[in-house]
Short mmCIF file of C-alpha atoms and ligand atoms in Angstrom, two decimals:
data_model
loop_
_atom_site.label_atom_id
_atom_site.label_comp_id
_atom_site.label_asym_id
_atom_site.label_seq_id
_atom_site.Cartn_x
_atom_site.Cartn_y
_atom_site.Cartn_z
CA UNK A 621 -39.89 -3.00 -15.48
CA UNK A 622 -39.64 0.27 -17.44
CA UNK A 623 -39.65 3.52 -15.37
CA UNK A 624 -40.44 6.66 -15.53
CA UNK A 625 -38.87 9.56 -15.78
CA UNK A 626 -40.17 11.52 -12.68
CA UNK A 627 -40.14 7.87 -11.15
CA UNK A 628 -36.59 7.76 -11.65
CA UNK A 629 -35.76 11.10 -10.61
CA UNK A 630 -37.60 10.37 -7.29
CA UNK A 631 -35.62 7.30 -7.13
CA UNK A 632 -32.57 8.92 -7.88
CA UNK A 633 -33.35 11.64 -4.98
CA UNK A 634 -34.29 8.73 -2.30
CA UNK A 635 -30.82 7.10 -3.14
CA UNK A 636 -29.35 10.52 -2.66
CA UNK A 637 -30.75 11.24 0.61
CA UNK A 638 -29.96 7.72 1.96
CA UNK A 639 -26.60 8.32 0.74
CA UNK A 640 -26.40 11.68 2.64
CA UNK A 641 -28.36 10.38 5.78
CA UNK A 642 -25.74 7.12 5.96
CA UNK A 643 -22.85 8.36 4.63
CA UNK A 644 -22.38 5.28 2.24
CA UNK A 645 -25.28 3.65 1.02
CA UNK A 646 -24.40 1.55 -1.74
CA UNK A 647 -22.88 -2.00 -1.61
CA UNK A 648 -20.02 -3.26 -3.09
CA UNK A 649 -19.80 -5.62 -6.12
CA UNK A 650 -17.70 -7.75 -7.85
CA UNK A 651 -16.64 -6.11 -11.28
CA UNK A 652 -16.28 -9.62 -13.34
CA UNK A 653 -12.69 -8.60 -13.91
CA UNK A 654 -10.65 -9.54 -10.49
CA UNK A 655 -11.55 -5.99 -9.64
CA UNK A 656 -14.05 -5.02 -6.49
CA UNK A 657 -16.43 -1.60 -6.87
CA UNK A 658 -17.40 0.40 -3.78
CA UNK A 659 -14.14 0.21 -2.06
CA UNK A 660 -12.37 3.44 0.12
CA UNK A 661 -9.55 2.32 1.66
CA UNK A 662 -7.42 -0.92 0.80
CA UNK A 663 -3.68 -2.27 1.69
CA UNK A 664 -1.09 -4.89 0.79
CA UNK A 665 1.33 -6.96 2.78
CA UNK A 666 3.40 -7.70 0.09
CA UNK A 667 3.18 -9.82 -3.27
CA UNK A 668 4.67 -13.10 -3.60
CA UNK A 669 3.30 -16.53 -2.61
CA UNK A 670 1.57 -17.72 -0.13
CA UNK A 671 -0.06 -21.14 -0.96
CA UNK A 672 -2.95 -22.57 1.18
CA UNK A 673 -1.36 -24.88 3.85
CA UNK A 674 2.28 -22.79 4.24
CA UNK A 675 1.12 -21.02 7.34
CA UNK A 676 -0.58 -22.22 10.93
CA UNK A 677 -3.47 -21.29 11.80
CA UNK A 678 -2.66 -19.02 14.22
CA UNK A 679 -0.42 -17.24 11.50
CA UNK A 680 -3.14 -17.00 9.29
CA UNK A 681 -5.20 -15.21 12.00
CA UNK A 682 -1.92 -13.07 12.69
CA UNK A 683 -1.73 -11.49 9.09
CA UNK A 684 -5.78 -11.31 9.05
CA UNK A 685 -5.93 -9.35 12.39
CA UNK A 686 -3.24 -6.91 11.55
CA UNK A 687 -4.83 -6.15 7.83
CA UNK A 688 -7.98 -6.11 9.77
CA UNK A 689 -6.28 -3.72 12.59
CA UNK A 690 -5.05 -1.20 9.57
CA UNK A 691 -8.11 -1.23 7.32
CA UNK A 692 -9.95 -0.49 10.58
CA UNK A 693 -7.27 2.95 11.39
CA UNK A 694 -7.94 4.12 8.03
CA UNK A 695 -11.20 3.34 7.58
CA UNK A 696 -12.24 5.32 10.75
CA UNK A 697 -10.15 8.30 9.04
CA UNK A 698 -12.54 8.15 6.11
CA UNK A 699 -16.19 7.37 8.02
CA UNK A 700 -15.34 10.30 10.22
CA UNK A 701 -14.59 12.77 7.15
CA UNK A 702 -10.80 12.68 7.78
CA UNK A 703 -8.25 12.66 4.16
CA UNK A 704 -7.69 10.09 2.49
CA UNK A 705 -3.87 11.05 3.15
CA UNK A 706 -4.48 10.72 6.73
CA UNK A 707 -6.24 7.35 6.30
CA UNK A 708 -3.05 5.72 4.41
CA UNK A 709 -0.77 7.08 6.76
CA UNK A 710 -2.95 5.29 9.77
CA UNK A 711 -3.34 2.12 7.89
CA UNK A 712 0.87 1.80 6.88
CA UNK A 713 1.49 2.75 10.51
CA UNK A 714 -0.61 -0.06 11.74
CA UNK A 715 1.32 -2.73 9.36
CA UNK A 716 4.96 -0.94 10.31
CA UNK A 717 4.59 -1.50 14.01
CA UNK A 718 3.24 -5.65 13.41
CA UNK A 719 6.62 -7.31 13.20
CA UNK A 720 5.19 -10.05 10.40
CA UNK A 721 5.49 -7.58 7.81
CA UNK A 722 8.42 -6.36 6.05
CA UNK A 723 8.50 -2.76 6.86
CA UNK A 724 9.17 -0.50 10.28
CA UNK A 725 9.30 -3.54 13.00
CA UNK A 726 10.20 -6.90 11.13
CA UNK A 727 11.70 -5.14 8.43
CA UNK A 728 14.42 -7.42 6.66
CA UNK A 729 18.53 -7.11 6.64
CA UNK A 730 21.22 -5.75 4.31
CA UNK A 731 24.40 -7.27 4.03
CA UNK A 732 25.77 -6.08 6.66
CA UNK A 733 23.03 -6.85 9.46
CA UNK A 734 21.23 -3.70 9.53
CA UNK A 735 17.95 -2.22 8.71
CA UNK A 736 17.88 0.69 6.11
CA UNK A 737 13.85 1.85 5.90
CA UNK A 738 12.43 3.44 2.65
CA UNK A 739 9.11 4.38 2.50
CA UNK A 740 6.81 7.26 0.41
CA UNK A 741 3.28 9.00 0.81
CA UNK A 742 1.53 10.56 -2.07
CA UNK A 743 -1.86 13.23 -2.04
CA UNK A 744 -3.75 12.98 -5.15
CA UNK A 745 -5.41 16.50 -4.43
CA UNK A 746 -2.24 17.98 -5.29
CA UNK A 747 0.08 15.98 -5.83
CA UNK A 748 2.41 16.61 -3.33
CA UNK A 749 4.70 13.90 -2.14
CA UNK A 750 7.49 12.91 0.28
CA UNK A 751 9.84 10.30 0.91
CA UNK A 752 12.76 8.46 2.49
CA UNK A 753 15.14 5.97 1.60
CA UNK A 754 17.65 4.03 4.05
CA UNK A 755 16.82 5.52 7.12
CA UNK A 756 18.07 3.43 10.35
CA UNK A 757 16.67 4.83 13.32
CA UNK A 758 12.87 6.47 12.22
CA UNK A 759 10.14 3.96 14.24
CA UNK A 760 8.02 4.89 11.16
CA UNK A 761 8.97 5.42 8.03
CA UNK A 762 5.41 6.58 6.73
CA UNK A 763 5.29 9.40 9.24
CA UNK A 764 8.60 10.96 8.04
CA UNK A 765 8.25 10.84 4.75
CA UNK A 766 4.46 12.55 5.29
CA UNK A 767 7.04 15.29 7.24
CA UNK A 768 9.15 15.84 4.83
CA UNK A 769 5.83 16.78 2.14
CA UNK A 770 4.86 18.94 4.93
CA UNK A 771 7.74 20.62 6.98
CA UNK A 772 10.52 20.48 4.14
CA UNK A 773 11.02 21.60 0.66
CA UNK A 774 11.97 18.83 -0.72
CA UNK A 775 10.49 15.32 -1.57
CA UNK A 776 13.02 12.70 -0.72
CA UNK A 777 15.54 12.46 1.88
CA UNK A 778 17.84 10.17 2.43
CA UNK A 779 20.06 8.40 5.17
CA UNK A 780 21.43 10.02 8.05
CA UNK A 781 20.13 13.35 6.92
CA UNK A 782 16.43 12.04 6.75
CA UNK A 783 17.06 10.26 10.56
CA UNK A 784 18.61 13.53 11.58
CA UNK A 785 14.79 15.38 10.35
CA UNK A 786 13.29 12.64 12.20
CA UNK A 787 14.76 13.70 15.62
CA UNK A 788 14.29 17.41 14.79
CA UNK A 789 11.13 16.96 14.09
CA UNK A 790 9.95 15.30 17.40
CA UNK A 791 8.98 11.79 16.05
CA UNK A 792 10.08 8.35 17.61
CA UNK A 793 13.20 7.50 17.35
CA UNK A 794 14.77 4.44 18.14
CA UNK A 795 17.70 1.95 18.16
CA UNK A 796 18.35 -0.75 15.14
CA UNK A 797 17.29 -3.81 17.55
CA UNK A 798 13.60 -2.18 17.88
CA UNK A 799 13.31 -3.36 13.94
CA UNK A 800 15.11 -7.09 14.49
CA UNK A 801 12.90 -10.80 14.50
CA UNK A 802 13.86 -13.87 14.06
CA UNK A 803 12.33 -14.37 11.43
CA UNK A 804 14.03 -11.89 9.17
CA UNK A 805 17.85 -12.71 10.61
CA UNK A 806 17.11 -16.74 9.99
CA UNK A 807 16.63 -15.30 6.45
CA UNK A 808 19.45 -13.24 6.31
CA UNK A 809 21.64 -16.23 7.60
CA UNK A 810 19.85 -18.55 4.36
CA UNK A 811 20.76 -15.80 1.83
CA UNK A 812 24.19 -16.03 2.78
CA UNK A 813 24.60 -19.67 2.43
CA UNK A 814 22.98 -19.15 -1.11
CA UNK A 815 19.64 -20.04 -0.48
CA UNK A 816 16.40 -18.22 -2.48
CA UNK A 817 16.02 -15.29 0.53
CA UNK A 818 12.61 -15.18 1.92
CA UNK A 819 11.48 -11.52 1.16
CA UNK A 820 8.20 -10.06 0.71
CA UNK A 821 6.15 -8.27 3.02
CA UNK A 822 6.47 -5.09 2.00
CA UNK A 823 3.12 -2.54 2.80
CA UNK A 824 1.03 -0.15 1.30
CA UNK A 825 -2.53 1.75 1.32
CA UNK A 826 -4.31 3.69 -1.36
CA UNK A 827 -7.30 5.61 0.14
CA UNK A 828 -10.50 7.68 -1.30
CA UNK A 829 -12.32 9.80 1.23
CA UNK A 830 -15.81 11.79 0.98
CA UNK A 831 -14.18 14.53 -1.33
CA UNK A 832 -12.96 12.17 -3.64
CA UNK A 833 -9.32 12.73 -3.28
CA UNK A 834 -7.05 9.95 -3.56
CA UNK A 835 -3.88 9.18 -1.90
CA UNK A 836 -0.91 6.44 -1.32
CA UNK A 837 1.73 5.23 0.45
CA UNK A 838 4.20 2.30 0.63
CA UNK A 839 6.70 1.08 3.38
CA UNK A 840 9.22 -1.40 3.36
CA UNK A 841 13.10 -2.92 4.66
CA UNK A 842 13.79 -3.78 0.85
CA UNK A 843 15.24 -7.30 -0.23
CA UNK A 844 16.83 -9.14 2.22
CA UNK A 845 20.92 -9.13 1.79
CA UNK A 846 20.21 -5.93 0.04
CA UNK A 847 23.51 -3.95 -0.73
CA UNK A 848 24.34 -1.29 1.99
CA UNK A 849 22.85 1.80 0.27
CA UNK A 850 20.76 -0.01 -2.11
CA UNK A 851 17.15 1.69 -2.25
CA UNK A 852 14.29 -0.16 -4.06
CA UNK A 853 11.12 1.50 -5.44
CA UNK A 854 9.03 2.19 -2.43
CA UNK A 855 10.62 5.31 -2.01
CA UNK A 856 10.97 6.49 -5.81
CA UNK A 857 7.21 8.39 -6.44
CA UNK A 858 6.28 6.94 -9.74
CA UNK A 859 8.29 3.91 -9.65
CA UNK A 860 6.19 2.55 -6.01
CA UNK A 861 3.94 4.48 -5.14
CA UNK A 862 1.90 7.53 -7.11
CA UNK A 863 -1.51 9.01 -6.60
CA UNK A 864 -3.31 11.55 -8.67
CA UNK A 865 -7.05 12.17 -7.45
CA UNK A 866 -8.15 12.36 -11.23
CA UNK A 867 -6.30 8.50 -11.87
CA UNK A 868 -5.60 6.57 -9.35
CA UNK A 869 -3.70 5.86 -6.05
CA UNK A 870 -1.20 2.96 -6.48
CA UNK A 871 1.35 1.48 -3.86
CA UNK A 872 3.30 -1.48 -5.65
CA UNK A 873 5.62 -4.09 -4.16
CA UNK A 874 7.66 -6.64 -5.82
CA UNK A 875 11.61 -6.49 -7.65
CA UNK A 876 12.09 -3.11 -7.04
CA UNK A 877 15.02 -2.60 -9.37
CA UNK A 878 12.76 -3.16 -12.28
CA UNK A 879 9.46 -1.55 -11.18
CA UNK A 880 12.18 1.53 -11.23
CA UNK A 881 12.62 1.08 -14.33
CA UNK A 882 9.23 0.31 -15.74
CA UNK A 883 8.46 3.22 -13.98
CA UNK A 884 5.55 1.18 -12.98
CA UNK A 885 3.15 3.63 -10.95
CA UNK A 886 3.20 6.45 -12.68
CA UNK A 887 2.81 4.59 -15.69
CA UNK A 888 -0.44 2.80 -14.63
CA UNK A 889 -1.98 6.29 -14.02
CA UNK A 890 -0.46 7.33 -17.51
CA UNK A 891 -2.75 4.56 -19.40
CA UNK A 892 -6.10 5.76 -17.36
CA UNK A 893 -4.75 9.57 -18.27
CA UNK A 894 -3.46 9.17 -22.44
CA UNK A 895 -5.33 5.91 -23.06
CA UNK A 896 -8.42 6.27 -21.33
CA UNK A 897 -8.11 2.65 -20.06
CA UNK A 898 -10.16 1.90 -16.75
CA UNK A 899 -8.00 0.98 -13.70
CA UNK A 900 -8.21 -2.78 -13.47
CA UNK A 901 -6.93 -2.66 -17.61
CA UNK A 902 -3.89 0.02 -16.53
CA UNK A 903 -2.89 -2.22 -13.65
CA UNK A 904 -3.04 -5.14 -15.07
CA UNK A 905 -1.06 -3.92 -18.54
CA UNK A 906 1.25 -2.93 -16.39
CA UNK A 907 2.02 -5.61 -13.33
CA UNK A 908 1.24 -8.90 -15.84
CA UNK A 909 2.52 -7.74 -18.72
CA UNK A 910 5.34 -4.41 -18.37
CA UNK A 911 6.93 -6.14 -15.71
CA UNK A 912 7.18 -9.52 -16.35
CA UNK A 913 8.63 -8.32 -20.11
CA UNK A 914 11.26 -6.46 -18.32
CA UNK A 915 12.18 -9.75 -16.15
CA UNK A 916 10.77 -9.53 -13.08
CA UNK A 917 7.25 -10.11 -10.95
CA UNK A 918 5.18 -8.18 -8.38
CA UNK A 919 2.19 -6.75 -7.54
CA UNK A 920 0.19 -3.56 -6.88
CA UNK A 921 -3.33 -2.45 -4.95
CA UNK A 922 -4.60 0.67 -7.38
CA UNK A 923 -7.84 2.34 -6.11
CA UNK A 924 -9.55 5.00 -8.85
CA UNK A 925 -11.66 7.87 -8.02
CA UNK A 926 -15.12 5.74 -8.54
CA UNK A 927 -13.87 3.60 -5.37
CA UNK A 928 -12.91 0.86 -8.25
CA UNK A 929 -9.82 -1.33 -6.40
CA UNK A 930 -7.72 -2.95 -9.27
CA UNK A 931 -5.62 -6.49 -7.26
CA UNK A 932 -3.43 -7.65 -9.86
CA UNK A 933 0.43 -9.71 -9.38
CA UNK A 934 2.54 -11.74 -11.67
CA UNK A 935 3.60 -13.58 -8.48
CA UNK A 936 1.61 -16.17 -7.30
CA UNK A 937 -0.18 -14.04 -4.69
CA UNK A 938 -0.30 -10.40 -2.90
CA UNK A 939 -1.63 -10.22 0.65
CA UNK A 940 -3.95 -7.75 0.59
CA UNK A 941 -7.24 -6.68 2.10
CA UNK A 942 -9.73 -3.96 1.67
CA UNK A 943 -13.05 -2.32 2.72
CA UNK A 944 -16.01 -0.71 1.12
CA UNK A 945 -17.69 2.44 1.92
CA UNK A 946 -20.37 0.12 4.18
CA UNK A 947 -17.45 -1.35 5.89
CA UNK A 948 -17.61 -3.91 5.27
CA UNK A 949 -13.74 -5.48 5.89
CA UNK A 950 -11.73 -8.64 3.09
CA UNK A 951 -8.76 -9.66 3.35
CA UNK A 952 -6.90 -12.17 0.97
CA UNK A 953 -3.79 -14.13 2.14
CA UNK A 954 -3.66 -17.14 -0.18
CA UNK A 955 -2.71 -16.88 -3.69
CA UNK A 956 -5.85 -18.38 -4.88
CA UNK A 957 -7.79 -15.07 -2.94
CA UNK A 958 -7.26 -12.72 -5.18
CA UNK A 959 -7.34 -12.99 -8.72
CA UNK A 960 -4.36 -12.40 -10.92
CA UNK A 961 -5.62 -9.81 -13.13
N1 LIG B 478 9.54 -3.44 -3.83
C1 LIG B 478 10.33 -3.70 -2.64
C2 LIG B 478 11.77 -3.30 -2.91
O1 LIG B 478 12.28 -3.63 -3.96
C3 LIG B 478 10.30 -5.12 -2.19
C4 LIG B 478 8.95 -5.81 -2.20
O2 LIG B 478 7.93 -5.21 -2.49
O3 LIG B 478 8.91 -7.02 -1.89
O4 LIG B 478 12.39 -2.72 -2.05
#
């Protein structure tokens, strides 16, 4: 049916208004890439596989009620007007206190036993950005490095200097054994005796709110039977996590050492910059192609302006879930969930 013009206008202007009456109006939908439209807040629990079957059921529901839990923190952030820096701090906090994921609380071990933290938070609006790496006493990771943007003049800090901040700056501190499961030492103990180590688990958020600034952040312990002192790409802005309100927000997880190199976040908002390319096409570039040239795999959630949430992993899977500006709430466990590109 052809319409016109003043129709349209008027139609245009009732949209509008809903939109300003509900807030969000508009639903989401599928983009025919693996892509999903309509989407202001999403986070990842970490690429690698996860084939149907592997879990219980009551693990499944585990990992589906704490993406559920985080999506809802940050989700209330955004509905209420709050920044989409506040929102990904909310949701990451959410997934670093739930011991199944590798980051704050079930975090995985070095060599030597021990937990060393990294994590990094990113504000498109400006792009200001802090970080840690291989902290050992910092409940939350997320929080510290969002202090160190705010109440230091630097960007990343490091070790016992970054856990000394933390006390200094009033927030929770606690003991190595807070971060230890079972899970994560039976691991440790299979690394050892030269089995494949069970890693993964790593978080992240990338968040849009009602001014259309973007922002990220990613958490994690690292690889377990990591070298003392080694520090991955969660904490390196570009390399894990980057967010640029005219791009994209992108937290990535996977073989640190070479999304370092690849310098894989900044480079995914480089292709929507310099090449124009739309975010599902930078991603993808990127994570299935970049990567796996350079010898590794991994994954990344990458959210653009439009509310356009890019999925893609050269693993077999990335836990992830997300939630459109209705509210409506996914989340994707298996590896068949979420398409590969
Ligand atoms: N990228 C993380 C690291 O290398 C690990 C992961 O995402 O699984 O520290």
């Amino acid at each position: 049916m052809a319409v016109s013009r003043p129709h349209a206008l008027r139609l245009v202007a009732l949209t509008a208004l809903l939109g300003a009456i509900t807030g969000f109006a508009v639903p989401s939908a599928p983009t025919g890439s693996g892509a999903v439209r309509e989407v202001v807040l999403a986070v990842h629990g970490g690429a690698g596989s996860l084939p149907r079957g592997s879990i219980t059921p009551d693990q499944e529901k585990a990992y589906r009620t704490a993406l559920e839990k985080a999506l809802r923190a940050g989700y209330t952030v955004i509905r209420g007007g709050g920044s989409s820096l506040d929102a990904v701090e909310q949701a990451v906090r959410v997934l670093e206190d739930d011991p199944n994921f590798n980051a704050g609380k079930g975090a995985v071990f070095n060599t030597d036993g021990e937990h060393e933290l990294d994590a990094s938070i990113m504000n498109g609006r400006d792009l200001r950005s802090g970080a840690v790496a291989g902290v050992h006493n910092t409940r939350n990771p997320i929080s510290l490095a969002r202090l160190v943007m705010e109440r230091s003049k630097h960007v990343l800090m490091a070790g016992r200097g970054a856990d000394a901040f933390a006390l200094q700056s009033g927030v929770p501190y606690t003991t190595q054994d807070y971060f230890f499961t079972q899970r994560r030492w039976d691991a440790l103990i299979r690394a050892k005796g030269g089995q494949a180590a069970d890693t993964g688990g790593t978080v992240g958020a990338v968040a849009l709110d009602r001014d259309r600034q973007l922002a990220a952040a990613t958490s994690t312990g690292g690889l377990t039977n990591k070298l003392v002192g080694r520090v991955g790409d969660s904490p390196i802005i570009g390399a894990g996590t980057y967010a640029d309100s005219k791009t994209v927000a992108i937290s990535c997880t996977g073989t640190g050492e070479v999304f370092i190199r690849g310098v894989a976040a900044h480079d995914v908002s480089a292709l929507i910059d310099y090449a124009r390319m739309p975010v599902e096409r930078a991603a993808s570039t990127v994570v299935n192609d970049k990567i796996p040239a350079l010898g590794a795999t991994g994954g990344a959630i990458a959210l653009d302006p439009k509310g356009t949430l890019a999925t893609p992993h050269s693993t077999p899977g990335i836990i992830n879930g997300y939630v459109t500006r209705d509210g409506t709430i996914v989340t994707r466990l298996y590896d068949d969930e979420t398409p590969a590109r």
